[in-house]
Coordinates of C-alpha atoms in Angstrom, one line a residue:
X822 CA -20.3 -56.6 14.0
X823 CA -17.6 -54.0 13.8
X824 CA -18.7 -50.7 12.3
X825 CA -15.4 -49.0 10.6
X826 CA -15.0 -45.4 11.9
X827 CA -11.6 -44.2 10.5
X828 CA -13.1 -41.2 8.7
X829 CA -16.0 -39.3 9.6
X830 CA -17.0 -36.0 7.4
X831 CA -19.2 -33.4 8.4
X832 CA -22.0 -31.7 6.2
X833 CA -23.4 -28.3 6.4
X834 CA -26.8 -29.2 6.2
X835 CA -27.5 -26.3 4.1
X836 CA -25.1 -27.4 1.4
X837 CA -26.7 -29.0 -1.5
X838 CA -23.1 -29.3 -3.4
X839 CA -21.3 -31.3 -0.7
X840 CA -24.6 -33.4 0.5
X841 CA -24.5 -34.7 -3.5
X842 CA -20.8 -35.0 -3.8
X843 CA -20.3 -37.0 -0.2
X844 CA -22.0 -39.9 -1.9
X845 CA -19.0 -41.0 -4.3
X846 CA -16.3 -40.0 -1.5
X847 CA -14.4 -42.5 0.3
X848 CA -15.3 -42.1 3.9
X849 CA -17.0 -44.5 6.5
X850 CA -19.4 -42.1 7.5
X851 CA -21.7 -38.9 7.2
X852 CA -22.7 -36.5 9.7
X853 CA -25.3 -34.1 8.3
X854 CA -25.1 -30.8 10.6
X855 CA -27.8 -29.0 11.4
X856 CA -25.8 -27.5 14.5
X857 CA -22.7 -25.1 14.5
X858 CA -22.7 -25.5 10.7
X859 CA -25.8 -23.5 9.8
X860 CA -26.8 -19.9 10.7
X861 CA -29.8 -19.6 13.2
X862 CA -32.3 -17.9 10.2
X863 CA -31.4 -21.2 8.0
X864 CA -32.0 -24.1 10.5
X865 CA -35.5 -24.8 8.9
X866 CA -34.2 -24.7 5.2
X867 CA -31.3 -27.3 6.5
X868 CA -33.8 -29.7 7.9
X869 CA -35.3 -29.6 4.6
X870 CA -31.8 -29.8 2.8
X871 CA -31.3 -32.6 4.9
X872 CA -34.4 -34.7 3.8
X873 CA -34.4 -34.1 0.5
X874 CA -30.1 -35.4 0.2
X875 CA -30.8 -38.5 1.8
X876 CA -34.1 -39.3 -0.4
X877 CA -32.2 -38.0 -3.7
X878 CA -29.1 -40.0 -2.9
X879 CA -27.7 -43.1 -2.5
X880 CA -24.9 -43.2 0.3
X881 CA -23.9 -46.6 -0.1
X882 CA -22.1 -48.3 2.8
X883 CA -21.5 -44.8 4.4
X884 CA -23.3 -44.8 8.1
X885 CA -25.4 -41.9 8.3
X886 CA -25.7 -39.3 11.2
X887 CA -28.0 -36.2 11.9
X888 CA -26.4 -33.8 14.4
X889 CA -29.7 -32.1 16.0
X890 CA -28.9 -28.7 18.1
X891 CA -29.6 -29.6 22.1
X892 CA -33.3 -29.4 23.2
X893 CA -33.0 -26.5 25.1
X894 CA -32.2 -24.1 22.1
X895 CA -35.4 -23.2 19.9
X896 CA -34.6 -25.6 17.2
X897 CA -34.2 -28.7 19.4
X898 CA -37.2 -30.0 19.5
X899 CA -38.1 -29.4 15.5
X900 CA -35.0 -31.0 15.0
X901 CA -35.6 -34.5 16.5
X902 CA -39.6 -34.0 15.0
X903 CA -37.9 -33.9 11.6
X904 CA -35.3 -35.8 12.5
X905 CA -37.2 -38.9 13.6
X906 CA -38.3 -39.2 9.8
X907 CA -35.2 -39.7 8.5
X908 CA -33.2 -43.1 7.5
X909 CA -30.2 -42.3 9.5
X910 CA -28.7 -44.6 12.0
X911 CA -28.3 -42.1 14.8
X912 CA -27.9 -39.1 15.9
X913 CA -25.1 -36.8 17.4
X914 CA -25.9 -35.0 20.6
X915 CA -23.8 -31.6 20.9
X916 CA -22.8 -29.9 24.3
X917 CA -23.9 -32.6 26.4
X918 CA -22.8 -32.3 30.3
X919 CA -25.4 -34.6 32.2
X920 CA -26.9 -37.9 31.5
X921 CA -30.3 -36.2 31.7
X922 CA -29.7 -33.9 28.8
X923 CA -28.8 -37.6 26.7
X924 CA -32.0 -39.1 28.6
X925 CA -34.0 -36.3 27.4
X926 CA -32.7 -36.5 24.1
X927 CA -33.0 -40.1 23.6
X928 CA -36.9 -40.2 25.1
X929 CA -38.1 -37.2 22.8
X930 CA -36.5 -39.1 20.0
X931 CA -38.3 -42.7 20.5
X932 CA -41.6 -40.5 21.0
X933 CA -41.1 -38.7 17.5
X934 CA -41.7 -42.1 16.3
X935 CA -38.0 -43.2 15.5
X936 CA -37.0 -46.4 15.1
X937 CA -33.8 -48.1 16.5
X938 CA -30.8 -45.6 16.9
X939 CA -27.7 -44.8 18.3
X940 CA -26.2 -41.4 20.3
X941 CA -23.2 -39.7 19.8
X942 CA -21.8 -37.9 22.3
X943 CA -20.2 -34.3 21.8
X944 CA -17.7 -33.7 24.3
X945 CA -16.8 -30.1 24.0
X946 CA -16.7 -28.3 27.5
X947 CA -14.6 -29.2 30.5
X948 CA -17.8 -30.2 32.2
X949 CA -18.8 -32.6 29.5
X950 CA -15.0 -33.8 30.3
X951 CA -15.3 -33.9 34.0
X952 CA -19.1 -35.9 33.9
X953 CA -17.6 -38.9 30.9
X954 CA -18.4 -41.4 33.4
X955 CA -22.0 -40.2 33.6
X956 CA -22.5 -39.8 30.1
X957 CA -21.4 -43.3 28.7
X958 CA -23.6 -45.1 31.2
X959 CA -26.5 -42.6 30.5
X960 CA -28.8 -44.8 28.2
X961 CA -28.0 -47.8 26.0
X962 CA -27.9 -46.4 22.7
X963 CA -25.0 -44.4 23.2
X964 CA -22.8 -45.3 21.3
X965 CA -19.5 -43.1 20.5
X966 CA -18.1 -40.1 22.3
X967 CA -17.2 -37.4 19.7
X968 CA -14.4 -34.5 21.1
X969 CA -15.4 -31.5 19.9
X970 CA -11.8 -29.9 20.2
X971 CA -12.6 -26.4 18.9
X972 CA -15.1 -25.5 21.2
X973 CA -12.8 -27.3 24.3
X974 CA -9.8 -26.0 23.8
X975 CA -12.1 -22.2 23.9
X976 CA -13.2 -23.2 26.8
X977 CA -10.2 -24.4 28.6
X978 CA -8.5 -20.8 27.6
X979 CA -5.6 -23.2 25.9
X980 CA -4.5 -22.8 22.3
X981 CA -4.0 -24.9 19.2
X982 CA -0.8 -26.1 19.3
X983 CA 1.0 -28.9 16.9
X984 CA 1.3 -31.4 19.9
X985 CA -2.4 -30.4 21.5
X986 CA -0.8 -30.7 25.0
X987 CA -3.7 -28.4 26.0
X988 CA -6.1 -31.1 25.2
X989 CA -4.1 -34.7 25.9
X990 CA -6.2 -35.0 29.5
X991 CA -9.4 -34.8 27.8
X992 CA -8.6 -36.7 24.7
X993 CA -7.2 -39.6 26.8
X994 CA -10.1 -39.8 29.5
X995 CA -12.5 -39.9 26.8
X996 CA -10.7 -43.1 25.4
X997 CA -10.1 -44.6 28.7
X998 CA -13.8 -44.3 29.8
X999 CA -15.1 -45.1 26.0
X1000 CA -13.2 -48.6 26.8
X1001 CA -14.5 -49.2 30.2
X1002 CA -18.0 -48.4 28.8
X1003 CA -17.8 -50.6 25.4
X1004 CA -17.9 -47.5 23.3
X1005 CA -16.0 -46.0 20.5
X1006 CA -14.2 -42.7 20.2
X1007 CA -13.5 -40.4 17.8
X1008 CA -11.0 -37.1 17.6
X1009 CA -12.1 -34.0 16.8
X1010 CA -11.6 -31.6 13.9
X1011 CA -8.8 -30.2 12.3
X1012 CA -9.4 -26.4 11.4
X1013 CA -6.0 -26.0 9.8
X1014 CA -7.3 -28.3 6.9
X1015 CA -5.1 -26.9 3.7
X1016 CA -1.9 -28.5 6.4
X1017 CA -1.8 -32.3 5.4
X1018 CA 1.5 -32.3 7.4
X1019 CA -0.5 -31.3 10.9
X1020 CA -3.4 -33.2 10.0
X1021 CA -1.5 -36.3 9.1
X1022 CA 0.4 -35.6 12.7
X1023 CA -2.8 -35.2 15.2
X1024 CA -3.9 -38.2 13.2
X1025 CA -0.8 -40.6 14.2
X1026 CA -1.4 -38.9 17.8
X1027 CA -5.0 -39.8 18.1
X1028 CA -4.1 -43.2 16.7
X1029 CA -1.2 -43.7 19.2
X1030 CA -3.6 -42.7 22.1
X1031 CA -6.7 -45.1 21.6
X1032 CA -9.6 -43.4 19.1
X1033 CA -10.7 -45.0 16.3
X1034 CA -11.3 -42.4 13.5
X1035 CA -11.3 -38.9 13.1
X1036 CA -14.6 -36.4 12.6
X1037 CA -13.4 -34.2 9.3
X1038 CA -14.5 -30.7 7.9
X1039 CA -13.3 -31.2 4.5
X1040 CA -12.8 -34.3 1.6
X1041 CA -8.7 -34.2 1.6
X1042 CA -8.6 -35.2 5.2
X1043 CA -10.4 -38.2 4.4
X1044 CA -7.6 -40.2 2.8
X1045 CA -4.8 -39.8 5.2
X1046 CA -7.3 -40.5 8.1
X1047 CA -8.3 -43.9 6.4
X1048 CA -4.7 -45.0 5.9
X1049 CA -3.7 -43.9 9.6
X1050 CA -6.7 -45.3 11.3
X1051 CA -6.6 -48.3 8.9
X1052 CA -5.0 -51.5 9.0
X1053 CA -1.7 -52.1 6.4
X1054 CA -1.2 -55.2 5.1
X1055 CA 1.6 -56.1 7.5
X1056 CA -0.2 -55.6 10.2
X1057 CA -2.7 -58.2 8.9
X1058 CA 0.0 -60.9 8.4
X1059 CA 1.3 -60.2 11.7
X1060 CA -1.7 -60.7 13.4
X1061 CA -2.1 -64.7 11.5
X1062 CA 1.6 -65.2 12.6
X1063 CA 0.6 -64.3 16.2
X1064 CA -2.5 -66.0 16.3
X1065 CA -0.4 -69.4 14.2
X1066 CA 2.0 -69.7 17.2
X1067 CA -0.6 -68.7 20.1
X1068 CA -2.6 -71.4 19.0
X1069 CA 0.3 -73.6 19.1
X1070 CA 1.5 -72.6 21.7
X1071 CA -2.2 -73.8 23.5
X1072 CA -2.6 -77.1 21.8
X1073 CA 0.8 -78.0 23.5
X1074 CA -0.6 -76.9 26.7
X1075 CA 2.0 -74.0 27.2
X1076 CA 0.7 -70.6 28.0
X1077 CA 3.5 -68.5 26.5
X1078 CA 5.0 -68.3 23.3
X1079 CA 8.3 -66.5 21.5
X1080 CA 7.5 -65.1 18.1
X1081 CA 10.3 -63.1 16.0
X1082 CA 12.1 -62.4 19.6
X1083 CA 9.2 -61.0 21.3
X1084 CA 6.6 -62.9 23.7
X1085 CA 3.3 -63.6 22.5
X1086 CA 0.7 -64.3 25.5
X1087 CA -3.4 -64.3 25.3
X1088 CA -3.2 -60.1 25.6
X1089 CA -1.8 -60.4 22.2
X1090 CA -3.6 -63.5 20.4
X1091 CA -7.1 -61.2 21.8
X1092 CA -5.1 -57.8 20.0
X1093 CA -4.8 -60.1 17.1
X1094 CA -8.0 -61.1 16.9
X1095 CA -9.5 -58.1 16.9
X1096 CA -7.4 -56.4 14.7
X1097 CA -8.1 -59.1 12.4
X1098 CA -12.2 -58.4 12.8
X1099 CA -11.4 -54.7 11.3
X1100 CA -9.3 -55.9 8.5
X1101 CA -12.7 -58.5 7.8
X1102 CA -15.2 -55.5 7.9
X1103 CA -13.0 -53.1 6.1
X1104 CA -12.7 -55.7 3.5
X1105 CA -16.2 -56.0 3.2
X1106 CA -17.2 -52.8 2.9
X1107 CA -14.8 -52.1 0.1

């Protein structure tokens, strides 16, 4: 069943405030930090946080994510102990480089005791870039490649520019092997977040080049990254028409068909179809 990823908001796992108010906001999913987002003396007083927001609160439809730091820093390996506990449906791997490091990850995870879960890829260096092929096939609960677009664009010695032509190489690999793998993909930040104008733009970009949501750092990104990662009510009407005369087009054994002066052929009737599966689960989760 399709999951809908259009918005995906971060949360300081020390921060009691925004842990209580992400359960009344609009986005499909939660990502509680215990990484970059919380100082090294507070990582055991954010595993705590953690625990006690997602048994105080109900989160609804949201889908749930725990972003552990690696296993090779010293909080690793209290995070997945902790971790395992927790009703979240996965968690989000940062810095990753090799398929061992997801392996490793993965196998200290099922022997904390947790259930069924998914990973989440952090692709922040150019050597989690250059080893994407590696990484989706590494174990079968990955799940979604996250950029981490900060950290990458440090690393690459480029800068933050309006168009992110410093980035477009790594953003579009990690679509193109996210598709060859089954997987899902989802841009990275936006610092700048007070500009809705710069937001709303990387947004149409990452829309225009494959990913299908955006990972957020504050609540006023999450409408515009719903309605550009969404599906408008035009584009739902389009996709019946398409799918009407494709289907037509088959029961009088003709493989071809011209809709409003274009051609529609299977490529489209299966872009139709899926299109129509989001439309269904967004639907149903409102």
């Amino acid at each position: 069943m399709f999951v809908p990823r259009r918005s995906v908001l971060y949360l300081p796992g020390v921060n009691e405030r925004a842990q209580a108010k992400a359960a009344a906001l609009d986005c499909d999913a939660l990502i509680f930090d215990l990484e970059d987002a919380v100082a090294p003396d507070a990582k055991a007083a954010a595993r705590e946080r953690v625990r006690q927001s997602l048994l105080e609160h109900d989160y609804g439809h949201r889908e749930l994510l725990l972003r552990i730091n690696a296993l090779s820093t010293p909080w690793g390996g209290d995070d997945v102990r902790a971790g395992a506990r927790l009703p979240v449906a996965g968690y989000v791997l940062p810095k990753v480089e090799s398929a061992l490091e997801v392996r490793a990850a993965a196998e200290a995870l099922a022997a904390a005791g947790a259930g069924e879960f998914a990973l989440w890829l952090m692709i922040e260096s150019p050597a989690s870039v250059l080893a994407l092929e590696e990484l989706c096939a590494a174990h079968p609960a990955v799940r979604v490649l996250v950029m981490g677009t900060s950290d990458l664009v440090q690393d690459l010695r480029a800068s933050h520019t309006p168009g992110r032509e410093g980035l477009l190489y790594a953003l579009s690999k990690a679509v193109t092997c996210a598709r060859a793998f089954g997987l899902e993909a989802l841009d990275g930040v936006h610092l700048d977040f007070r500009n809705a104008e710069t937001f709303a733009s990387t947004c149409r970009q990452g829309r225009a080049l494959g990913f299908d949501g955006r990972t957020l750092i504050h609540p006023d990104q999450i409408a515009p990254a719903n309605e550009i990662y969404g599906i408008a009510d035009a584009d739902v009407e389009r996709a019946r028409r398409v799918l009407a005369a494709w289907d037509a087009a088959v029961a009088a054994g003709v493989g071809v068909v011209e809709l409003d002066g274009q051609l529609v052929e299977n490529l489209h009737a299966d872009e139709a179809r899926r299109l129509l599966d989001v439309a269904a689960a967004l639907t149903r989760r409102a």
